[in-house]
Coordinates of C-alpha atoms in Angstrom, one line a residue:
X1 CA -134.9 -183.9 -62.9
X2 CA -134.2 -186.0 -66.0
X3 CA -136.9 -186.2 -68.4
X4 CA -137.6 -188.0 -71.3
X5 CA -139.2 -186.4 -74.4
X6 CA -140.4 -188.9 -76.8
X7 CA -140.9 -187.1 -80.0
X8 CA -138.4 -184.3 -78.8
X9 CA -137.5 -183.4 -82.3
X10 CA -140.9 -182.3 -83.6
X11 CA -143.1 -179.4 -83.9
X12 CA -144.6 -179.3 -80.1
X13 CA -141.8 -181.4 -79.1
X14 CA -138.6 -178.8 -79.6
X15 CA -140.7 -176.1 -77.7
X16 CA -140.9 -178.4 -75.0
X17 CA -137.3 -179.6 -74.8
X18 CA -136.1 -175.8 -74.9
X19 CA -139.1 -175.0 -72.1
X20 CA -137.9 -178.0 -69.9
X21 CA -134.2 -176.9 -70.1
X22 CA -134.8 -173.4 -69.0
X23 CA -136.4 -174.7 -65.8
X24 CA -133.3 -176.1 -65.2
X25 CA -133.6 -180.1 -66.1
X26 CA -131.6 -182.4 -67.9
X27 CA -133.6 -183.4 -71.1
X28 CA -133.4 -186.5 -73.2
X29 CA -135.0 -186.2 -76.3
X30 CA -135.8 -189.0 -79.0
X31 CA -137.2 -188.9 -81.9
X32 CA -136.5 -191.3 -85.1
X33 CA -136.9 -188.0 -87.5
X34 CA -139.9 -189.8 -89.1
X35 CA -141.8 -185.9 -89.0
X36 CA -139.5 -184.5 -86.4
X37 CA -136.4 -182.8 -87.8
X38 CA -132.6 -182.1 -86.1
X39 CA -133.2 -178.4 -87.4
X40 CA -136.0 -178.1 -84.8
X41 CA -133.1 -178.7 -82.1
X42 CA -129.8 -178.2 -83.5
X43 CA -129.3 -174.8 -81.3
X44 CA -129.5 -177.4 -78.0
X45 CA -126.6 -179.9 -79.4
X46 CA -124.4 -178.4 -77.2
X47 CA -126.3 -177.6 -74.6
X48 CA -124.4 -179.5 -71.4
X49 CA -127.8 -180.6 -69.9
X50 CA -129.1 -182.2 -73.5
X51 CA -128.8 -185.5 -74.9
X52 CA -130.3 -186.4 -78.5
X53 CA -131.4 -189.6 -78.6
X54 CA -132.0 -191.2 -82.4
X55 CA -134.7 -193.8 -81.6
X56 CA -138.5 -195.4 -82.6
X57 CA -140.4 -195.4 -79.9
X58 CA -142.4 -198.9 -81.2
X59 CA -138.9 -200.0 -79.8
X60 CA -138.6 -200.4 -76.0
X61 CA -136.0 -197.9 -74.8
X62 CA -133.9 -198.0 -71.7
X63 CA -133.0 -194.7 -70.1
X64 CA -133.0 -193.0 -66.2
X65 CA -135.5 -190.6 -65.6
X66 CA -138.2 -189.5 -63.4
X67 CA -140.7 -188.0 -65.8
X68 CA -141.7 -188.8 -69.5
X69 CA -143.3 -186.8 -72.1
X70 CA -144.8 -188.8 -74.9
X71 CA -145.2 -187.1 -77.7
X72 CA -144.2 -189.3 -80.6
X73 CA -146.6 -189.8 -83.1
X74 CA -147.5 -188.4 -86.7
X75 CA -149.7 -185.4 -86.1
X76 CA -150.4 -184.5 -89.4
X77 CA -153.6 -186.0 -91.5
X78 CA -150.7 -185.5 -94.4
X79 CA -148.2 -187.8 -92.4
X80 CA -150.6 -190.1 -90.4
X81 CA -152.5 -191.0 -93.3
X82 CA -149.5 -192.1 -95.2
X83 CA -148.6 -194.9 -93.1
X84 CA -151.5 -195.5 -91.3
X85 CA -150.2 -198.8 -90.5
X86 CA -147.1 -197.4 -88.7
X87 CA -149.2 -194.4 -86.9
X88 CA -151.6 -196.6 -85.0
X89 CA -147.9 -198.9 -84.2
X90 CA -146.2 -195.1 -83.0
X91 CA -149.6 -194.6 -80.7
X92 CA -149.8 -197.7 -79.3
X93 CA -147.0 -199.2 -78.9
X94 CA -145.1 -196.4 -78.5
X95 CA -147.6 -195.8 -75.1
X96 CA -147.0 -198.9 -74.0
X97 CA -143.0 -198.8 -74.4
X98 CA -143.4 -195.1 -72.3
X99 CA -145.8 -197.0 -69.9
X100 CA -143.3 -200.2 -69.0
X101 CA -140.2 -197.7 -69.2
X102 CA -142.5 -195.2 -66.4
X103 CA -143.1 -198.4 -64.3
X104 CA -139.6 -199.5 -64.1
X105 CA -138.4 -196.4 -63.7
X106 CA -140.6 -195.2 -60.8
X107 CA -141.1 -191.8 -63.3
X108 CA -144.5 -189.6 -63.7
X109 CA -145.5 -190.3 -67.6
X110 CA -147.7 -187.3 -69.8
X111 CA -149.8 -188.7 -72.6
X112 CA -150.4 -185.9 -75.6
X113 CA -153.9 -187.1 -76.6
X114 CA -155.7 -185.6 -79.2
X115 CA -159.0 -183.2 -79.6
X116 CA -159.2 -185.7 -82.4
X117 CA -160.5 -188.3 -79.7
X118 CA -163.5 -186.2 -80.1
X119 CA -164.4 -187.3 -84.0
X120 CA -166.8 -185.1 -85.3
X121 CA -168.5 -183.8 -83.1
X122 CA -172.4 -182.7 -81.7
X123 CA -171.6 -181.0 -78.8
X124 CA -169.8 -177.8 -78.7
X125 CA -168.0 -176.9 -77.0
X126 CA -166.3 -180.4 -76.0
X127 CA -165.7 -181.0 -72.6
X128 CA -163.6 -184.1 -71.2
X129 CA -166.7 -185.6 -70.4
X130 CA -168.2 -186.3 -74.1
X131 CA -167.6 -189.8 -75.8
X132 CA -167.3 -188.4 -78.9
X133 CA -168.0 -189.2 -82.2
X134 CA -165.8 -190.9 -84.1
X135 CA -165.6 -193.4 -87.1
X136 CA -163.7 -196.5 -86.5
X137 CA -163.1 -197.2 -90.6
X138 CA -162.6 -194.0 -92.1
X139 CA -159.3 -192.8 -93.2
X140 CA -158.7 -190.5 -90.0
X141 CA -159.4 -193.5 -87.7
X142 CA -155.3 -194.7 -87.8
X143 CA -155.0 -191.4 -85.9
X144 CA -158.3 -190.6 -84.2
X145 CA -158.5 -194.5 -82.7
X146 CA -155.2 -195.0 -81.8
X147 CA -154.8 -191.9 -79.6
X148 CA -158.3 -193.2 -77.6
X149 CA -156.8 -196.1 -77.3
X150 CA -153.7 -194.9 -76.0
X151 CA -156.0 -193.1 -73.2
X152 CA -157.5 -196.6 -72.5
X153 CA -154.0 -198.3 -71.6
X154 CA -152.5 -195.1 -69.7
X155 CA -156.0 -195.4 -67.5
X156 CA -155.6 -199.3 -67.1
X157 CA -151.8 -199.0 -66.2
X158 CA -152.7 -196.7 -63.6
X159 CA -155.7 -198.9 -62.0
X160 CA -153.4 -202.3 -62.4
X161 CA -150.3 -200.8 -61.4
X162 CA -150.7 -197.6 -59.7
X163 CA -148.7 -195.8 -62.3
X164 CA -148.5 -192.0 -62.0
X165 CA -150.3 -190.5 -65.1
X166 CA -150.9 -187.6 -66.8
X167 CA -153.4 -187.0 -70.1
X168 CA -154.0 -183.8 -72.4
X169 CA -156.0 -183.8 -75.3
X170 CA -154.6 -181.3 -77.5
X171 CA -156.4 -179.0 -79.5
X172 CA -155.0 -177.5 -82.8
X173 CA -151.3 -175.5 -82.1
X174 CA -149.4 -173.6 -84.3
X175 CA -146.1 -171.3 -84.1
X176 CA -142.8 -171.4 -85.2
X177 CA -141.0 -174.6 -86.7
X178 CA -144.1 -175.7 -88.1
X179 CA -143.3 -178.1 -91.5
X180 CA -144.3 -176.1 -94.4
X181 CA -145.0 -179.7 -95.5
X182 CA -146.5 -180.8 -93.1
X183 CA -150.3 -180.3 -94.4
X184 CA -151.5 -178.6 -91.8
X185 CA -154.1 -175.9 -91.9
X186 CA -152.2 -172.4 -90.6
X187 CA -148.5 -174.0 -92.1
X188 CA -150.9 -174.4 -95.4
X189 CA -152.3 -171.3 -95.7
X190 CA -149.5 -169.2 -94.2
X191 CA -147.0 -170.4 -97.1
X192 CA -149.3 -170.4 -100.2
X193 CA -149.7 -166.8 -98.9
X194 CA -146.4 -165.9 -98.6
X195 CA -145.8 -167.4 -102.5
X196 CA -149.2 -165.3 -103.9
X197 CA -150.7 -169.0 -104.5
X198 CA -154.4 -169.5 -104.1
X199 CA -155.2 -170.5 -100.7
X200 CA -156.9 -174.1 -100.9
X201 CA -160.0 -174.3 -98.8
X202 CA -161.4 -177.7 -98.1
X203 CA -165.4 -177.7 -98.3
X204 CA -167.0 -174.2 -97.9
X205 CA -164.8 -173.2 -95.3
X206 CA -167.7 -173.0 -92.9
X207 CA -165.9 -175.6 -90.4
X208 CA -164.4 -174.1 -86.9
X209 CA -161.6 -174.4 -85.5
X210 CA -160.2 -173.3 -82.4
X211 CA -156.1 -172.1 -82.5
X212 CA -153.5 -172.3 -79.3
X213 CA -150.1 -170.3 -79.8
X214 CA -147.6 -173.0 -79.1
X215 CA -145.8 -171.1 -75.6
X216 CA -149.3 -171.6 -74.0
X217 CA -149.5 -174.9 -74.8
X218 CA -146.4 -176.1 -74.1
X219 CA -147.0 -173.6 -70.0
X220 CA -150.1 -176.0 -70.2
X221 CA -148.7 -179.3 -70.9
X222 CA -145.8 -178.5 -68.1
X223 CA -148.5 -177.1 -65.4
X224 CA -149.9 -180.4 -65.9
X225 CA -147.1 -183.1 -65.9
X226 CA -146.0 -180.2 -62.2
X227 CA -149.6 -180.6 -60.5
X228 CA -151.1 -182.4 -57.7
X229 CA -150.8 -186.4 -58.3
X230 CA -154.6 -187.0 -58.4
X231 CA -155.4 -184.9 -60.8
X232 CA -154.7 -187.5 -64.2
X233 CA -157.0 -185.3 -66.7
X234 CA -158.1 -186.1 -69.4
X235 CA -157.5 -182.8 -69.6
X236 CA -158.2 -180.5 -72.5
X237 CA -155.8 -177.9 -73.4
X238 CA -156.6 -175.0 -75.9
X239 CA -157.7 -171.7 -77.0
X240 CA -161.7 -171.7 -77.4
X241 CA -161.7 -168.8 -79.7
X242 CA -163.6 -170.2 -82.3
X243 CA -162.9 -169.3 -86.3
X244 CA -164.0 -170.9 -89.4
X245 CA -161.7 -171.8 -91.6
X246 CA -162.7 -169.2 -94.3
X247 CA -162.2 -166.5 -92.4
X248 CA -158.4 -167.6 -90.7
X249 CA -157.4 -167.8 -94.8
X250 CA -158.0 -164.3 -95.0
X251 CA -157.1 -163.0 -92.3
X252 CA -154.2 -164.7 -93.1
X253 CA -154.1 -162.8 -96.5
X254 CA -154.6 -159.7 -94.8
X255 CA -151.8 -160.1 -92.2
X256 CA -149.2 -160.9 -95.1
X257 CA -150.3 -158.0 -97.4
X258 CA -151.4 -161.1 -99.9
X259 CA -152.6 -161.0 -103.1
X260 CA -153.2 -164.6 -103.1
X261 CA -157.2 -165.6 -103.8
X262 CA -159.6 -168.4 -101.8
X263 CA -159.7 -171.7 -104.0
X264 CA -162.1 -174.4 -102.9
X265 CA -162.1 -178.0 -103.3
X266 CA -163.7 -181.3 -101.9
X267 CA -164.0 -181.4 -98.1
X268 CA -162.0 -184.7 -97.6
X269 CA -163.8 -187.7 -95.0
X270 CA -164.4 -187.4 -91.9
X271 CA -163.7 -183.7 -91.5
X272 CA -164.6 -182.5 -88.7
X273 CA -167.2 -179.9 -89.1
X274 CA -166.3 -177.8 -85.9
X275 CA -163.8 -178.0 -83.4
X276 CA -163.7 -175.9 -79.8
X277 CA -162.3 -177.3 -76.6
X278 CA -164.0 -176.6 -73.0
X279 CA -161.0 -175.6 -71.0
X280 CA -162.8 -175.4 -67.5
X281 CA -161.0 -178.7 -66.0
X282 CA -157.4 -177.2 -66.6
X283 CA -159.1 -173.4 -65.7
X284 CA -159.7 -174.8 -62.4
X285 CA -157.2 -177.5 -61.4
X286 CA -154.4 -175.9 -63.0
X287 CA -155.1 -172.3 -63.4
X288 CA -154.1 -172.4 -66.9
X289 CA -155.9 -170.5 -69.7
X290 CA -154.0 -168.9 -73.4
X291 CA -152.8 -165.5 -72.8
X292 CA -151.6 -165.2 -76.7
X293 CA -154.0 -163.8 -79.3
X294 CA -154.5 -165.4 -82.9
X295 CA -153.9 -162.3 -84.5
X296 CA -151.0 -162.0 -82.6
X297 CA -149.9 -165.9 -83.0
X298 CA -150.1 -165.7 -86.2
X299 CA -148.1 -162.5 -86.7
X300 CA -145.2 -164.0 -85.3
X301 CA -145.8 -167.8 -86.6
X302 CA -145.6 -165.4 -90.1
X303 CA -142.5 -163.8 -89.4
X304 CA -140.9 -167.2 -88.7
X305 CA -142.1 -168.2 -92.1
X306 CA -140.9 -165.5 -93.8
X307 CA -137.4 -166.8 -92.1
X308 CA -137.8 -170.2 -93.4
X309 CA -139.0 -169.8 -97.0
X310 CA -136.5 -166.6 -97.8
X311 CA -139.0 -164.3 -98.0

C-alpha cells in the first residue's frame, strides 16, 4: 500500500510513518516543518520504501496512494495560538486538499480530530455523542473550531461523494520526540524537572486530564484507518485514567528524583477544566483499549528526555 502521511514529520506523525513502514507499506510523508522537524525522521531517509516530501498542506498536492493520514496541523496551544490565522488555513484547507486528493485518488482518508472538539466540558466522561462545549471567540477557538469543522466537511464529502472516511478525536498523547518547546503539559513539566526549575502550574492544578502513551495511540489510529468500511467514527481514542494536573507535576518530580518546586500562575482562557475520553465506541468496533501505564509512559518519555537535553 502507499500511504500518505500529512504531517509525517511531527510528534504523532514520525511514530506513525515508522509504524506504517514496519507493516510493510511504502510511506510518503509531508510536512512543511512548520512544528514538525527532519530529526523526528532522519533515521527513515534511507529507508528504500520512504519518500520525504517538503510541502504545505493549504497547497493541493498530487501524489498515488490508496490511503491518507491527515495529521497536519499545529497541535500545540503554544504553536496554534501564534498563528491562529494559519492554523484554522492548516485545518481546513488542509482537509479539504486530503479530501479532493482521497476522491481522485480512489484512497481511504483518516482525519486526526481533536478531544478539543469537546471545549470545556459538562459531561465526563465524553463520549462521541456530546456536542460539546466550546467558545467560538476565545483564543483556543483557531484550533478547537477548526478541527469541528474539519469533521463537518469529511462527513459532507462522504454523503455527496461517497468518499471512504475515517475520524479520531485524539485525546492528550505524549512519548518520545515530544518538542521541549512545544508548550505542552508532560514536555513542560518533564524538562523544567530535569533542569531543577519550578514546575509552572496553570490555575490550582485541579483540572484533569487524561494521558495516552503514543504506541497505543498510533495501534489505535491504524486499527481504525484497517477496519470495516462502515464504521467512520467519530471515534475517540485515549487512555481514561484521569489525573489532575497537580498531581502528574509531581509525580513527575518524584519519577526524576527532582528537587524542582510547584509554581502557580493564572489559568489562561478557555482551559478546560477536565478532560477524559469515553473509549467504548473504539472498545467495541475496534477492540482497541491502552495497554501502557502513565507511570510507565512517562518513565520512558523521561529517559528520552534525558537523551535530548544532555542530561
Amino acid at each position: 500500500m502507499r500511504v500518505l502521511v500529512t504531517g509525517g514529520a511531527g510528534f504523532l506523525g514520525s511514530h506513525l510513518c515508522e509504524r506504517l513502514l514496519a507493516l510493510g507499506n511504502y510511506v510518503i510523508c509531508a510536512d512543511n516543518l512548520f512544528t514538525g522537524s527532519e530529526d523526528n525522521i532522519r533515521r527513515l531517509f534511507n529507508h528504500p520504501r520512504f519518500e520525504f516530501l517538503r510541502h504545505d498542506v493549504i497547497l493541493p498536492l498530487s501524489v498515488e496512494c490508496g490511503q491518507i493520514y491527515n495529521l497536519a496541523c499545529p497541535a500545540s496551544p503554544r504553536w496554534y495560538q501564534k498563528d491562529p490565522v494559519y492554523t484554522m488555513k492548516a485545518s481546513f484547507l488542509g482537509a479539504l486538499n486530503v479530501l479532493e486528493l482521497a476522491r481522485t485518488a480512489g484512497a481511504r482518508v483518516l482525519q486526526a480530530s481533536t478531544s478539543e472538539v469537546y471545549g470545556d466540558p459538562d459531561r465526563s466522561p465524553q463520549p462521541e455523542s456530546y456536542r460539546g462545549c466550546v467558545s467560538t471567540v476565545g483564543p483556543r477557538a483557531c484550533y478547537d473550531e477548526g478541527k469541528r469543522a474539519v469533521e463537518t466537511l469529511f462527513f459532507d464529502y462522504r454523503r455527496q461523494y461517497g468518499l471512504d472516511i475515517k475520524v479520531m478525536r485524539i485525546f492528550n498523547t505524549y512519548g518520545p520526540r515530544m518538542s521541549i518547546n512545544d508548550g505542552r503539559v508532560v514536555s513542560n513539566f518533564i524538562v523544567q524537572a530535569l533542569k531543577g526549575e519550578d514546575i509552572t502550574i496553570y490555575g490550582r492544578g485541579t483540572q484533569t486530564r487524561s494521558f495516552c502513551y503514543v504506541n497505543d495511540l498510533i495501534a489505535g489510529m491504524t486499527a481504525l484507518m484497517n477496519g470495516p468500511e462502515n464504521f467512520t467514527g467519530p471515534v475517540n481514542m485515549g487512555n481514561p485514567e484521569e489525573i489532575s494536573i497537580k498531581e502528574l507535576a509531581k509525580t513527575i518530580i518524584r519519577l526524576t528524583g527532582s528537587r524542582s518546586r510547584l509554581a502557580f500562575k493564572e489559568l489562561p482562557a478557555d482551559d478546560p477544566r477536565q478532560r477524559r475520553p469515553d473509549i467504548a465506541l473504539a472498545k467495541r468496533e475496534l477492540g482497541w483499549s491502552p495497554t501502557v501505564g502513565l507511570e510507565e509512559g512517562l518513565k520512558l518519555t523521561i529517559d528520552s528526555f534525558k537523551m535530548l537535553i544532555g542530561y
